[in-house]
Short mmCIF file of N, CA, C and O in Angstrom, two decimals:
data_model
loop_
_atom_site.label_atom_id
_atom_site.label_comp_id
_atom_site.label_asym_id
_atom_site.label_seq_id
_atom_site.Cartn_x
_atom_site.Cartn_y
_atom_site.Cartn_z
N UNK P 4 0.80 -1.19 0.00
CA UNK P 4 0.00 0.00 0.00
C UNK P 4 0.85 1.27 0.00
O UNK P 4 0.36 2.33 -0.28
N UNK P 5 2.13 1.14 0.37
CA UNK P 5 3.04 2.28 0.29
C UNK P 5 3.84 2.14 -0.99
O UNK P 5 4.55 1.16 -1.18
N UNK P 6 3.71 3.11 -1.86
CA UNK P 6 4.39 3.09 -3.14
C UNK P 6 5.51 4.14 -3.13
O UNK P 6 5.26 5.32 -2.89
N UNK P 7 6.72 3.70 -3.37
CA UNK P 7 7.89 4.57 -3.38
C UNK P 7 8.26 4.82 -4.84
O UNK P 7 8.24 3.91 -5.66
N UNK P 8 8.58 6.06 -5.16
CA UNK P 8 8.99 6.35 -6.53
C UNK P 8 9.99 7.50 -6.58
O UNK P 8 10.08 8.30 -5.65
N UNK P 9 10.71 7.52 -7.68
CA UNK P 9 11.69 8.57 -7.93
C UNK P 9 11.03 9.59 -8.85
O UNK P 9 10.63 9.26 -9.96
N UNK P 10 10.91 10.82 -8.37
CA UNK P 10 10.25 11.86 -9.15
C UNK P 10 11.19 12.45 -10.19
O UNK P 10 10.79 12.74 -11.30
N UNK P 11 12.44 12.68 -9.81
CA UNK P 11 13.49 13.10 -10.74
C UNK P 11 14.83 12.74 -10.11
O UNK P 11 14.87 12.02 -9.12
N UNK P 12 15.91 13.24 -10.66
CA UNK P 12 17.24 12.84 -10.20
C UNK P 12 17.49 13.10 -8.72
O UNK P 12 18.26 12.40 -8.08
N UNK P 13 16.88 14.13 -8.16
CA UNK P 13 17.17 14.50 -6.78
C UNK P 13 15.97 14.45 -5.85
O UNK P 13 16.04 14.96 -4.74
N UNK P 14 14.87 13.84 -6.29
CA UNK P 14 13.66 13.85 -5.47
C UNK P 14 13.02 12.46 -5.45
O UNK P 14 12.74 11.87 -6.49
N UNK P 15 12.79 11.98 -4.23
CA UNK P 15 12.07 10.73 -4.01
C UNK P 15 10.82 11.05 -3.20
O UNK P 15 10.81 11.97 -2.41
N UNK P 16 9.78 10.28 -3.43
CA UNK P 16 8.52 10.45 -2.71
C UNK P 16 7.90 9.07 -2.46
O UNK P 16 8.28 8.08 -3.07
N UNK P 17 6.89 9.07 -1.59
CA UNK P 17 6.05 7.90 -1.45
C UNK P 17 4.61 8.33 -1.36
O UNK P 17 4.30 9.48 -1.08
N UNK P 18 3.73 7.39 -1.67
CA UNK P 18 2.30 7.58 -1.52
C UNK P 18 1.75 6.39 -0.77
O UNK P 18 2.24 5.28 -0.91
N UNK P 19 0.73 6.65 0.03
CA UNK P 19 -0.01 5.57 0.66
C UNK P 19 -1.36 5.53 -0.04
O UNK P 19 -2.05 6.55 -0.15
N UNK P 20 -1.70 4.34 -0.55
CA UNK P 20 -2.94 4.18 -1.31
C UNK P 20 -3.91 3.25 -0.60
O UNK P 20 -3.50 2.33 0.11
N UNK P 21 -5.17 3.50 -0.83
CA UNK P 21 -6.23 2.64 -0.29
C UNK P 21 -6.27 1.36 -1.13
O UNK P 21 -5.70 1.31 -2.23
N UNK P 22 -6.95 0.33 -0.63
CA UNK P 22 -7.07 -0.91 -1.43
C UNK P 22 -7.69 -0.67 -2.81
O UNK P 22 -7.38 -1.38 -3.76
N UNK P 23 -8.52 0.34 -2.94
CA UNK P 23 -9.15 0.63 -4.23
C UNK P 23 -8.24 1.47 -5.14
O UNK P 23 -8.58 1.77 -6.27
N UNK P 24 -7.07 1.88 -4.62
CA UNK P 24 -6.10 2.63 -5.42
C UNK P 24 -6.14 4.13 -5.22
O UNK P 24 -5.35 4.85 -5.83
N UNK P 25 -7.05 4.61 -4.39
CA UNK P 25 -7.11 6.05 -4.11
C UNK P 25 -5.93 6.49 -3.26
O UNK P 25 -5.47 5.76 -2.39
N UNK P 26 -5.44 7.68 -3.52
CA UNK P 26 -4.30 8.20 -2.77
C UNK P 26 -4.78 8.79 -1.45
O UNK P 26 -5.62 9.68 -1.44
N UNK P 27 -4.26 8.26 -0.34
CA UNK P 27 -4.60 8.76 0.99
C UNK P 27 -3.57 9.76 1.48
O UNK P 27 -3.89 10.65 2.27
N UNK P 28 -2.32 9.62 1.04
CA UNK P 28 -1.25 10.47 1.53
C UNK P 28 -0.17 10.61 0.48
O UNK P 28 0.27 9.61 -0.09
N UNK P 29 0.27 11.83 0.23
CA UNK P 29 1.44 12.12 -0.59
C UNK P 29 2.54 12.60 0.34
O UNK P 29 2.31 13.48 1.17
N UNK P 30 3.72 12.05 0.17
CA UNK P 30 4.83 12.44 1.05
C UNK P 30 5.42 13.77 0.62
O UNK P 30 5.19 14.27 -0.48
N UNK P 31 6.25 14.29 1.51
CA UNK P 31 7.10 15.42 1.19
C UNK P 31 8.19 14.91 0.24
O UNK P 31 8.31 13.71 0.00
N UNK P 32 9.00 15.82 -0.27
CA UNK P 32 10.14 15.43 -1.11
C UNK P 32 11.30 15.01 -0.22
O UNK P 32 11.57 15.63 0.80
N UNK P 33 11.97 13.96 -0.65
CA UNK P 33 13.18 13.49 0.03
C UNK P 33 14.33 13.58 -0.95
O UNK P 33 14.25 13.04 -2.06
N UNK P 34 15.43 14.24 -0.58
CA UNK P 34 16.55 14.38 -1.51
C UNK P 34 17.36 13.09 -1.66
O UNK P 34 18.07 12.92 -2.65
N UNK P 35 17.24 12.19 -0.70
CA UNK P 35 17.98 10.94 -0.76
C UNK P 35 17.04 9.77 -0.50
O UNK P 35 16.17 9.83 0.38
N UNK P 36 17.24 8.70 -1.24
CA UNK P 36 16.40 7.52 -1.10
C UNK P 36 16.51 6.92 0.30
O UNK P 36 15.54 6.41 0.85
N UNK P 37 17.69 7.01 0.90
CA UNK P 37 17.90 6.44 2.23
C UNK P 37 17.01 7.12 3.27
O UNK P 37 16.46 6.47 4.16
N UNK P 38 16.88 8.43 3.17
CA UNK P 38 16.03 9.17 4.11
C UNK P 38 14.56 8.78 3.93
O UNK P 38 13.83 8.60 4.90
N UNK P 39 14.14 8.62 2.69
CA UNK P 39 12.78 8.17 2.41
C UNK P 39 12.57 6.78 3.01
O UNK P 39 11.57 6.53 3.68
N UNK P 40 13.50 5.87 2.77
CA UNK P 40 13.36 4.52 3.29
C UNK P 40 13.34 4.50 4.81
O UNK P 40 12.60 3.73 5.42
N UNK P 41 14.12 5.36 5.44
CA UNK P 41 14.11 5.47 6.90
C UNK P 41 12.72 5.92 7.39
O UNK P 41 12.20 5.39 8.37
N UNK P 42 12.13 6.89 6.71
CA UNK P 42 10.82 7.39 7.09
C UNK P 42 9.74 6.32 6.90
O UNK P 42 8.89 6.12 7.77
N UNK P 43 9.77 5.62 5.77
CA UNK P 43 8.80 4.55 5.52
C UNK P 43 8.96 3.45 6.57
O UNK P 43 7.97 2.93 7.09
N UNK P 44 10.19 3.12 6.93
CA UNK P 44 10.43 2.12 7.98
C UNK P 44 9.86 2.58 9.31
O UNK P 44 9.28 1.78 10.06
N UNK P 45 10.03 3.86 9.62
CA UNK P 45 9.48 4.41 10.87
C UNK P 45 7.96 4.32 10.88
O UNK P 45 7.35 4.01 11.92
N UNK P 46 7.33 4.57 9.74
CA UNK P 46 5.87 4.43 9.65
C UNK P 46 5.48 2.97 9.87
O UNK P 46 4.56 2.68 10.63
N UNK P 47 6.18 2.05 9.22
CA UNK P 47 5.90 0.62 9.38
C UNK P 47 6.05 0.18 10.83
O UNK P 47 5.21 -0.57 11.35
N UNK P 48 7.10 0.63 11.48
CA UNK P 48 7.35 0.25 12.88
C UNK P 48 6.31 0.84 13.82
O UNK P 48 6.00 0.27 14.85
N UNK P 49 5.78 1.99 13.46
CA UNK P 49 4.85 2.67 14.37
C UNK P 49 3.53 1.93 14.51
O UNK P 49 2.87 2.05 15.54
N UNK P 50 3.13 1.22 13.45
CA UNK P 50 1.83 0.53 13.44
C UNK P 50 0.70 1.48 13.82
O UNK P 50 -0.30 1.09 14.41
N UNK P 51 0.86 2.73 13.51
CA UNK P 51 -0.17 3.72 13.80
C UNK P 51 0.05 4.48 15.09
O UNK P 51 -0.56 5.52 15.31
N UNK P 52 0.92 3.96 15.97
CA UNK P 52 1.26 4.68 17.19
C UNK P 52 2.30 5.73 16.84
O UNK P 52 3.04 5.59 15.88
N UNK P 53 2.37 6.77 17.59
CA UNK P 53 3.36 7.83 17.41
C UNK P 53 3.19 8.58 16.09
O UNK P 53 4.13 9.16 15.59
N UNK P 54 1.98 8.53 15.53
CA UNK P 54 1.68 9.32 14.36
C UNK P 54 0.75 10.45 14.78
O UNK P 54 -0.19 10.23 15.54
N UNK P 55 1.02 11.62 14.29
CA UNK P 55 0.19 12.78 14.62
C UNK P 55 -0.50 13.27 13.35
O UNK P 55 0.17 13.51 12.34
N UNK P 56 -1.81 13.42 13.43
CA UNK P 56 -2.59 13.91 12.30
C UNK P 56 -3.01 15.34 12.60
O UNK P 56 -3.66 15.60 13.61
N UNK P 57 -2.64 16.24 11.73
CA UNK P 57 -3.03 17.64 11.87
C UNK P 57 -4.13 17.91 10.85
O UNK P 57 -3.93 17.71 9.66
N UNK P 58 -5.25 18.37 11.32
CA UNK P 58 -6.38 18.66 10.45
C UNK P 58 -6.38 20.14 10.07
O UNK P 58 -6.17 20.99 10.92
N UNK P 59 -6.63 20.41 8.79
CA UNK P 59 -6.60 21.78 8.27
C UNK P 59 -7.75 22.00 7.30
O UNK P 59 -8.30 21.06 6.74
N UNK P 60 -8.03 23.26 7.08
CA UNK P 60 -8.94 23.68 6.01
C UNK P 60 -8.12 24.60 5.11
O UNK P 60 -7.48 25.53 5.60
N UNK P 61 -8.15 24.35 3.80
CA UNK P 61 -7.37 25.21 2.90
C UNK P 61 -8.15 26.46 2.53
O UNK P 61 -9.30 26.65 2.96
N UNK P 62 -7.55 27.32 1.72
CA UNK P 62 -8.16 28.60 1.36
C UNK P 62 -9.43 28.45 0.53
O UNK P 62 -10.18 29.40 0.39
N UNK P 63 -9.68 27.26 -0.02
CA UNK P 63 -10.91 27.01 -0.78
C UNK P 63 -11.99 26.35 0.07
O UNK P 63 -13.02 25.94 -0.46
N UNK P 64 -11.73 26.21 1.37
CA UNK P 64 -12.71 25.58 2.25
C UNK P 64 -12.70 24.06 2.22
O UNK P 64 -13.58 23.42 2.79
N UNK P 65 -11.69 23.47 1.59
CA UNK P 65 -11.56 22.01 1.54
C UNK P 65 -10.80 21.54 2.77
O UNK P 65 -10.01 22.27 3.36
N UNK P 66 -11.04 20.30 3.15
CA UNK P 66 -10.43 19.72 4.34
C UNK P 66 -9.28 18.83 3.93
O UNK P 66 -9.35 18.12 2.93
N UNK P 67 -8.21 18.88 4.71
CA UNK P 67 -7.07 18.01 4.46
C UNK P 67 -6.36 17.74 5.78
O UNK P 67 -6.61 18.41 6.78
N UNK P 68 -5.51 16.75 5.75
CA UNK P 68 -4.72 16.46 6.95
C UNK P 68 -3.26 16.31 6.56
O UNK P 68 -2.93 15.99 5.43
N UNK P 69 -2.42 16.60 7.54
CA UNK P 69 -0.98 16.41 7.40
C UNK P 69 -0.58 15.35 8.41
O UNK P 69 -1.17 15.24 9.48
N UNK P 70 0.45 14.59 8.07
CA UNK P 70 0.93 13.52 8.94
C UNK P 70 2.34 13.83 9.38
O UNK P 70 3.19 14.20 8.57
N UNK P 71 2.57 13.64 10.67
CA UNK P 71 3.92 13.76 11.24
C UNK P 71 4.22 12.49 12.02
O UNK P 71 3.34 11.91 12.62
N UNK P 72 5.48 12.14 12.02
CA UNK P 72 5.94 11.17 13.00
C UNK P 72 6.09 11.95 14.29
O UNK P 72 6.40 13.14 14.27
N UNK P 73 5.86 11.32 15.40
CA UNK P 73 5.94 12.04 16.67
C UNK P 73 7.28 12.74 16.79
O UNK P 73 8.32 12.18 16.50
N UNK P 74 7.25 14.00 17.22
CA UNK P 74 8.45 14.82 17.39
C UNK P 74 9.23 14.99 16.08
O UNK P 74 10.46 15.02 16.07
N UNK P 75 8.52 15.10 14.98
CA UNK P 75 9.18 15.22 13.69
C UNK P 75 8.46 16.24 12.82
O UNK P 75 7.40 16.74 13.16
N UNK P 76 9.06 16.50 11.68
CA UNK P 76 8.45 17.40 10.71
C UNK P 76 7.29 16.70 10.01
O UNK P 76 7.13 15.49 10.09
N UNK P 77 6.50 17.47 9.30
CA UNK P 77 5.43 16.89 8.49
C UNK P 77 6.07 16.00 7.44
O UNK P 77 7.02 16.40 6.77
N UNK P 78 5.54 14.78 7.28
CA UNK P 78 6.10 13.86 6.29
C UNK P 78 5.16 13.64 5.11
O UNK P 78 5.56 13.03 4.13
N UNK P 79 3.92 14.11 5.23
CA UNK P 79 3.00 13.93 4.12
C UNK P 79 1.71 14.68 4.33
O UNK P 79 1.43 15.18 5.43
N UNK P 80 0.93 14.74 3.25
CA UNK P 80 -0.33 15.47 3.28
C UNK P 80 -1.35 14.74 2.41
O UNK P 80 -0.99 14.17 1.38
N UNK P 81 -2.59 14.82 2.82
CA UNK P 81 -3.66 14.22 2.03
C UNK P 81 -4.04 15.12 0.87
O UNK P 81 -3.64 16.28 0.80
N UNK P 82 -4.82 14.59 -0.02
CA UNK P 82 -5.47 15.40 -1.03
C UNK P 82 -6.63 16.11 -0.34
O UNK P 82 -7.07 15.70 0.73
N UNK P 83 -7.18 17.17 -0.94
CA UNK P 83 -8.30 17.87 -0.29
C UNK P 83 -9.58 17.04 -0.33
O UNK P 83 -9.85 16.34 -1.31
N UNK P 84 -10.35 17.15 0.73
CA UNK P 84 -11.65 16.49 0.85
C UNK P 84 -12.73 17.57 0.83
O UNK P 84 -12.54 18.67 1.33
N UNK P 85 -13.89 17.21 0.30
CA UNK P 85 -15.00 18.15 0.25
C UNK P 85 -15.68 18.34 1.60
O UNK P 85 -16.35 19.35 1.81
N UNK P 86 -15.53 17.36 2.49
CA UNK P 86 -16.21 17.44 3.79
C UNK P 86 -15.29 16.98 4.91
O UNK P 86 -14.36 16.20 4.69
N UNK P 87 -15.61 17.43 6.10
CA UNK P 87 -14.85 17.00 7.28
C UNK P 87 -15.03 15.51 7.54
O UNK P 87 -14.05 14.81 7.82
N UNK P 88 -16.26 14.95 7.43
CA UNK P 88 -16.40 13.50 7.62
C UNK P 88 -15.59 12.70 6.59
O UNK P 88 -15.06 11.65 6.91
N UNK P 89 -15.49 13.21 5.36
CA UNK P 89 -14.67 12.54 4.35
C UNK P 89 -13.21 12.51 4.76
O UNK P 89 -12.53 11.50 4.61
N UNK P 90 -12.72 13.64 5.28
CA UNK P 90 -11.34 13.71 5.76
C UNK P 90 -11.12 12.74 6.91
O UNK P 90 -10.13 12.01 6.95
N UNK P 91 -12.06 12.71 7.86
CA UNK P 91 -11.92 11.81 9.00
C UNK P 91 -11.93 10.35 8.55
O UNK P 91 -11.20 9.52 9.10
N UNK P 92 -12.71 10.04 7.53
CA UNK P 92 -12.71 8.69 6.98
C UNK P 92 -11.37 8.37 6.32
O UNK P 92 -10.85 7.25 6.44
N UNK P 93 -10.77 9.35 5.65
CA UNK P 93 -9.45 9.17 5.07
C UNK P 93 -8.39 8.89 6.13
O UNK P 93 -7.53 8.02 5.96
N UNK P 94 -8.46 9.61 7.24
CA UNK P 94 -7.53 9.37 8.36
C UNK P 94 -7.73 7.97 8.92
O UNK P 94 -6.76 7.23 9.15
N UNK P 95 -8.98 7.57 9.10
CA UNK P 95 -9.28 6.23 9.62
C UNK P 95 -8.74 5.16 8.69
O UNK P 95 -8.11 4.19 9.13
N UNK P 96 -8.95 5.33 7.38
CA UNK P 96 -8.43 4.36 6.41
C UNK P 96 -6.91 4.30 6.43
O UNK P 96 -6.32 3.21 6.37
N UNK P 97 -6.27 5.45 6.52
CA UNK P 97 -4.80 5.48 6.58
C UNK P 97 -4.30 4.78 7.83
O UNK P 97 -3.36 3.98 7.77
N UNK P 98 -4.93 5.04 8.97
CA UNK P 98 -4.53 4.36 10.21
C UNK P 98 -4.68 2.85 10.08
O UNK P 98 -3.80 2.09 10.52
N UNK P 99 -5.77 2.39 9.47
CA UNK P 99 -6.00 0.95 9.30
C UNK P 99 -4.95 0.33 8.40
O UNK P 99 -4.46 -0.77 8.66
N UNK P 100 -4.58 1.03 7.32
CA UNK P 100 -3.56 0.51 6.41
C UNK P 100 -2.21 0.41 7.11
O UNK P 100 -1.52 -0.60 7.02
N UNK P 101 -1.86 1.44 7.84
CA UNK P 101 -0.57 1.44 8.56
C UNK P 101 -0.55 0.35 9.63
O UNK P 101 0.44 -0.34 9.79
N UNK P 102 -1.65 0.17 10.34
CA UNK P 102 -1.72 -0.86 11.39
C UNK P 102 -1.57 -2.26 10.80
O UNK P 102 -1.07 -3.17 11.47
N UNK P 103 -1.97 -2.45 9.54
CA UNK P 103 -1.91 -3.77 8.90
C UNK P 103 -0.55 -4.04 8.26
O UNK P 103 -0.32 -5.16 7.79
N UNK P 104 0.35 -3.07 8.24
CA UNK P 104 1.66 -3.27 7.59
C UNK P 104 2.50 -4.25 8.36
O UNK P 104 2.44 -4.37 9.54
#
């Protein structure tokens, strides 16, 4: 469910996808593959613990969340949701996927 890819010569990213293929989380840019792999490993080890979800509303009134590892920088962000319940469902799905890793 976590897809790692190289965006260009100096940028690596990952996405977390739902079983249906929808994108739940887009990562920040990582300049080195090793740093990305370390972050993905930390997510896997966390099993959903030590993850912080920050809920936001963007300038268009859409809902989104950002994900941090505990005591860390933001590591990813969701796509915008039309409703707060939709965003909360996205967070729930992401937590379930991470717990199953």
